[in-house]
mmCIF file of C-alpha atoms in Angstrom:
data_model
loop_
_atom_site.group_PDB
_atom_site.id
_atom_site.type_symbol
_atom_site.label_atom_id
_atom_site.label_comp_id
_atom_site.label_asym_id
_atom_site.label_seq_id
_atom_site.Cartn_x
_atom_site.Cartn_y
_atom_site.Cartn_z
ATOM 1 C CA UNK A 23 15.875 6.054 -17.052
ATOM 2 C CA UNK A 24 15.222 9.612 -17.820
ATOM 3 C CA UNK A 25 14.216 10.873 -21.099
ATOM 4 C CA UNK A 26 13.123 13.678 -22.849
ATOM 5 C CA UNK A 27 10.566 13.515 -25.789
ATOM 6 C CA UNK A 28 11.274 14.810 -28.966
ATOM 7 C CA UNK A 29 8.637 17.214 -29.370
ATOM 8 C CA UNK A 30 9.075 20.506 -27.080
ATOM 9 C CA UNK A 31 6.120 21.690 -25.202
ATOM 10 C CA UNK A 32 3.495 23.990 -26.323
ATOM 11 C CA UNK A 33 2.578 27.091 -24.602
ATOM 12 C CA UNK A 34 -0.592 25.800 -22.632
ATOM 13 C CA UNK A 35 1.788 23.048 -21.410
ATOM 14 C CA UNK A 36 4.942 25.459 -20.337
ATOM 15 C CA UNK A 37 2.307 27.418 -18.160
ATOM 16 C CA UNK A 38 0.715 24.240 -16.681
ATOM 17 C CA UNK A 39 3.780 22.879 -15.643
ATOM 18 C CA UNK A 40 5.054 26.591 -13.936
ATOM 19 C CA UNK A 41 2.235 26.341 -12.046
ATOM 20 C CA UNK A 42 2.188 22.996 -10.620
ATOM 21 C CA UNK A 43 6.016 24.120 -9.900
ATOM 22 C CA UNK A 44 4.486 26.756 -7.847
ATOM 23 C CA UNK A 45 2.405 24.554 -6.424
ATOM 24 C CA UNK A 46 4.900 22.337 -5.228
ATOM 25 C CA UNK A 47 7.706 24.423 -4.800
ATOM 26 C CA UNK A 48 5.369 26.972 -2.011
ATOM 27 C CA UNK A 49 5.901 24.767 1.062
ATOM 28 C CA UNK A 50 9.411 24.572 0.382
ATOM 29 C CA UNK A 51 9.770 27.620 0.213
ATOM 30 C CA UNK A 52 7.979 28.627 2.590
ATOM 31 C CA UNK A 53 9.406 26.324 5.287
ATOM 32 C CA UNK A 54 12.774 28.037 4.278
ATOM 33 C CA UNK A 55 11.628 31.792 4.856
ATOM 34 C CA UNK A 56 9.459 31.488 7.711
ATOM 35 C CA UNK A 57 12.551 29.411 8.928
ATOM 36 C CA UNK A 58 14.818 32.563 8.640
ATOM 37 C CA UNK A 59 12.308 35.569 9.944
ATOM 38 C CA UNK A 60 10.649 36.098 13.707
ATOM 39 C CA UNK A 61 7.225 35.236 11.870
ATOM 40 C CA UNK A 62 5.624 32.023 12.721
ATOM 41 C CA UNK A 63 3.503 30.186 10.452
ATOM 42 C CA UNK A 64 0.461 31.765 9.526
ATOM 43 C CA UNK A 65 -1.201 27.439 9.438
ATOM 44 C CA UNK A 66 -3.199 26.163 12.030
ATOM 45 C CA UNK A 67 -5.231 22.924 11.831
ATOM 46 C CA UNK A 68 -9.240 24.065 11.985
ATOM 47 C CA UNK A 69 -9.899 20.080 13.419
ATOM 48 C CA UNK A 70 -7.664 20.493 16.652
ATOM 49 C CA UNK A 71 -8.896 23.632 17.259
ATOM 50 C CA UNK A 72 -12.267 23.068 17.418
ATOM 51 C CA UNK A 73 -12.087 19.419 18.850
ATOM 52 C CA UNK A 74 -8.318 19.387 20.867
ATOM 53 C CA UNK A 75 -8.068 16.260 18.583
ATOM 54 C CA UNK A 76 -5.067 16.521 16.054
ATOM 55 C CA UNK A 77 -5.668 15.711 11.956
ATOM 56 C CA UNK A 78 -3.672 13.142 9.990
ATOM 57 C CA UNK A 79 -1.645 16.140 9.173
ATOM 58 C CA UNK A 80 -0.886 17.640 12.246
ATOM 59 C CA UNK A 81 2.413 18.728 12.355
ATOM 60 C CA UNK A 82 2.953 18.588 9.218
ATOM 61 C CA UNK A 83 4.421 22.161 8.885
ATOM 62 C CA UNK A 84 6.567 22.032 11.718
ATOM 63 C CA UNK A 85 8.097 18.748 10.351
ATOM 64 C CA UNK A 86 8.796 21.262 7.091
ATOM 65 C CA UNK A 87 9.775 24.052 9.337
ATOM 66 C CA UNK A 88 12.387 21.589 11.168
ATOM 67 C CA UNK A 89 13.927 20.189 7.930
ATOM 68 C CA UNK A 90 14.914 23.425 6.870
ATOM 69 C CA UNK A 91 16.481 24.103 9.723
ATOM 70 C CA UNK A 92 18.399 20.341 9.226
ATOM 71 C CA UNK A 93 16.649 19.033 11.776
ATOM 72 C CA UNK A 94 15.444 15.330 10.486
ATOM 73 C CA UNK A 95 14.907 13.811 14.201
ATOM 74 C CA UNK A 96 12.972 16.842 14.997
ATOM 75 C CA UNK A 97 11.057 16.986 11.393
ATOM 76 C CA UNK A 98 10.255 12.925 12.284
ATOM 77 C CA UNK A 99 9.066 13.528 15.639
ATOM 78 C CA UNK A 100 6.569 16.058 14.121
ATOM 79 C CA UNK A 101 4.899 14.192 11.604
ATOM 80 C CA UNK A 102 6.522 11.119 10.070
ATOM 81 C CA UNK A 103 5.455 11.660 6.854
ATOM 82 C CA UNK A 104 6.573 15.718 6.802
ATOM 83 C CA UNK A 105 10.272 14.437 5.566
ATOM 84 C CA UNK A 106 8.831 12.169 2.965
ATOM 85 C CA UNK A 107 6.119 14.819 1.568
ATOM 86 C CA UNK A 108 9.214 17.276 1.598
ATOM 87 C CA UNK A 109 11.224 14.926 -0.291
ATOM 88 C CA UNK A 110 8.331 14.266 -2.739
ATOM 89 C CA UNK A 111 7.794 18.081 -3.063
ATOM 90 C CA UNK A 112 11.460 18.813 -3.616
ATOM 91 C CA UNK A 113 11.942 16.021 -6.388
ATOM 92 C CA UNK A 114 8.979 16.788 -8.512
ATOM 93 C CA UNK A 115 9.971 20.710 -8.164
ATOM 94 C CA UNK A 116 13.233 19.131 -9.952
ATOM 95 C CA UNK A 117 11.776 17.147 -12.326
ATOM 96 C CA UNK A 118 9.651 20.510 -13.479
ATOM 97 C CA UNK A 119 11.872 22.781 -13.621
ATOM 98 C CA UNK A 120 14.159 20.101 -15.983
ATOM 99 C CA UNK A 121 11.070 20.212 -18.182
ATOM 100 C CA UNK A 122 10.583 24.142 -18.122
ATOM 101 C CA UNK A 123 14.271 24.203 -19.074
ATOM 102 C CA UNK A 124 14.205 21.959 -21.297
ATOM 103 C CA UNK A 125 11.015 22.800 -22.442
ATOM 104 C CA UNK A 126 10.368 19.319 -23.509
ATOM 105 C CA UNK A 127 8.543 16.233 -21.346
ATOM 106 C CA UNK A 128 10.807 14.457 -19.240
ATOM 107 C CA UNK A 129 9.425 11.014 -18.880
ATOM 108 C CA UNK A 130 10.451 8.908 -16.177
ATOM 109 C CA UNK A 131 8.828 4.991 -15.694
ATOM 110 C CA UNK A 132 9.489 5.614 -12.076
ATOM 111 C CA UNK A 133 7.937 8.816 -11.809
ATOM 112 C CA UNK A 134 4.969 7.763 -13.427
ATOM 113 C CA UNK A 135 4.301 4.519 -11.332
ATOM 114 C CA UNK A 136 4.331 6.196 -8.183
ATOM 115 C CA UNK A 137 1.887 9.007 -8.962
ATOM 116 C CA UNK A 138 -0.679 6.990 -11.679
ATOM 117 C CA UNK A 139 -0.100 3.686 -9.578
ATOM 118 C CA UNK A 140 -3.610 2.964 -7.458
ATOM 119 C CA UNK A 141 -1.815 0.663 -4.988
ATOM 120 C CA UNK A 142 1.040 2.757 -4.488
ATOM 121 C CA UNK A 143 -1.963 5.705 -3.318
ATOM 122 C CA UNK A 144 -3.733 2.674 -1.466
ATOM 123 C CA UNK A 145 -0.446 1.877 0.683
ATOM 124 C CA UNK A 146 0.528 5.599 1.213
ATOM 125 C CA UNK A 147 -3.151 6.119 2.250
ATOM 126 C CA UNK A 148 -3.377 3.167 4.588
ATOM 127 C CA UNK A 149 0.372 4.066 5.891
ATOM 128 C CA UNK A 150 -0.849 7.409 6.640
ATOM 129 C CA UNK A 151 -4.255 6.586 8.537
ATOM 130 C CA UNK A 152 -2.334 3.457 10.456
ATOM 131 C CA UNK A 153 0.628 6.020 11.652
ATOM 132 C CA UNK A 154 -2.546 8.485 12.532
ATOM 133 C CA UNK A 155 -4.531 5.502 14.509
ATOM 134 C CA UNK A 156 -0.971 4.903 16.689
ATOM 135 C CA UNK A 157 -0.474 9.122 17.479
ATOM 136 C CA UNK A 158 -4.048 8.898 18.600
ATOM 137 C CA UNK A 159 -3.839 5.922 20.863
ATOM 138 C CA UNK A 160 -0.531 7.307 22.116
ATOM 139 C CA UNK A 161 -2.231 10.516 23.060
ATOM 140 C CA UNK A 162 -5.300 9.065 24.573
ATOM 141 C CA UNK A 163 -2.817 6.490 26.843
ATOM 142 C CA UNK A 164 -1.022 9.617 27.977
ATOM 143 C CA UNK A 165 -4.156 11.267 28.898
ATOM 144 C CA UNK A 166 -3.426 14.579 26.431
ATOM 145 C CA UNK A 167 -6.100 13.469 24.396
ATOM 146 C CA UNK A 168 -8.663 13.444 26.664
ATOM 147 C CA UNK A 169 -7.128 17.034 28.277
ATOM 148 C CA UNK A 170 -6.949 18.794 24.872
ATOM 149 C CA UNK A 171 -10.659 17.933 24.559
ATOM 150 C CA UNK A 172 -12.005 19.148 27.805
ATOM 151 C CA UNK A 173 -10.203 22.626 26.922
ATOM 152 C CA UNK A 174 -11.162 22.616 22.953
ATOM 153 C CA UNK A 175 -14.355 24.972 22.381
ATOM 154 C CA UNK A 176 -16.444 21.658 21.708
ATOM 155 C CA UNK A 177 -15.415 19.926 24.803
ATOM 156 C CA UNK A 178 -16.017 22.990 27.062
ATOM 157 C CA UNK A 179 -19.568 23.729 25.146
ATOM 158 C CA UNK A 180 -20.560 19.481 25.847
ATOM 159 C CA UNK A 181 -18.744 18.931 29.737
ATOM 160 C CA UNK A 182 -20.802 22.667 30.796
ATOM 161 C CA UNK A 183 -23.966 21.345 29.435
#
């Protein structure tokens, strides 16, 4: 259940928590106006550059960029854990701008599990690196992996030499 305290915030606190809405708010907004001009994004992932070989979080903007444009298969097929990130993002933008608002704590059991909980880090963590290990080995049977690498700057400085 959702609560507010009784004692409204002080000033320190109402400019901490505008931040972290910045913070959090950024990507959604961000996904939402690059979505709507002819710029691109201005990301690219330094890792898969250099190497041809993607990050965990590879794909991550274009799963953004393809939610705000309503497409969830497309957003899924990006990066599996782009929808749930944007979800994340978009409820604790909610929950802070209730509390600027308000300009009192919201407390919320639930809230506070999931981002003070070590296990709850632990399985998102281990999710994240186990969904990474699959993409890689699905890349590597399709032979892109190995491709990607033999044009990346480190694969064409180590297959010349």
């Amino acid at each position: 259940m959702l609560k507010f305290s009784r004692r409204p915030l002080s000033r320190n606190q109402i400019q901490l928590r505008a931040f972290k809405l910045s913070l959090v708010s950024s990507p959604i907004l961000g996904a939402f106006f690059f979505n709507h001009t002819d710029y691109s994004s201005p990301f690219f992932c330094p890792l898969r550059t250099f190497t041809g070989i993607p990050c965990p979080g590879c794909g991550m903007t274009r799963s953004f960029l393809a939610i705000a444009r309503g497409d969830f298969s497309g957003a899924i097929a990006y990066n599996l854990f782009g929808p749930i990130l944007f979800a994340g993002c978009f409820v604790f933008a909610l929950h802070l701008t209730a509390e600027l608002f308000a300009k009192r704590s919201l407390h919320s059991p639930q809230l506070q599990f999931l981002l003070h909980s070590k296990k709850v880090r632990f399985l998102a963590l281990s999710a994240l690196f186990c969904y990474y290990a699959v993409r890689i080995d699905g890349l590597a049977r399709s032979g892109e992996l190995s491709v990607d690498f033999a044009r990346s700057p480190l694969g064409q400085f180590l297959l010349s030499s």
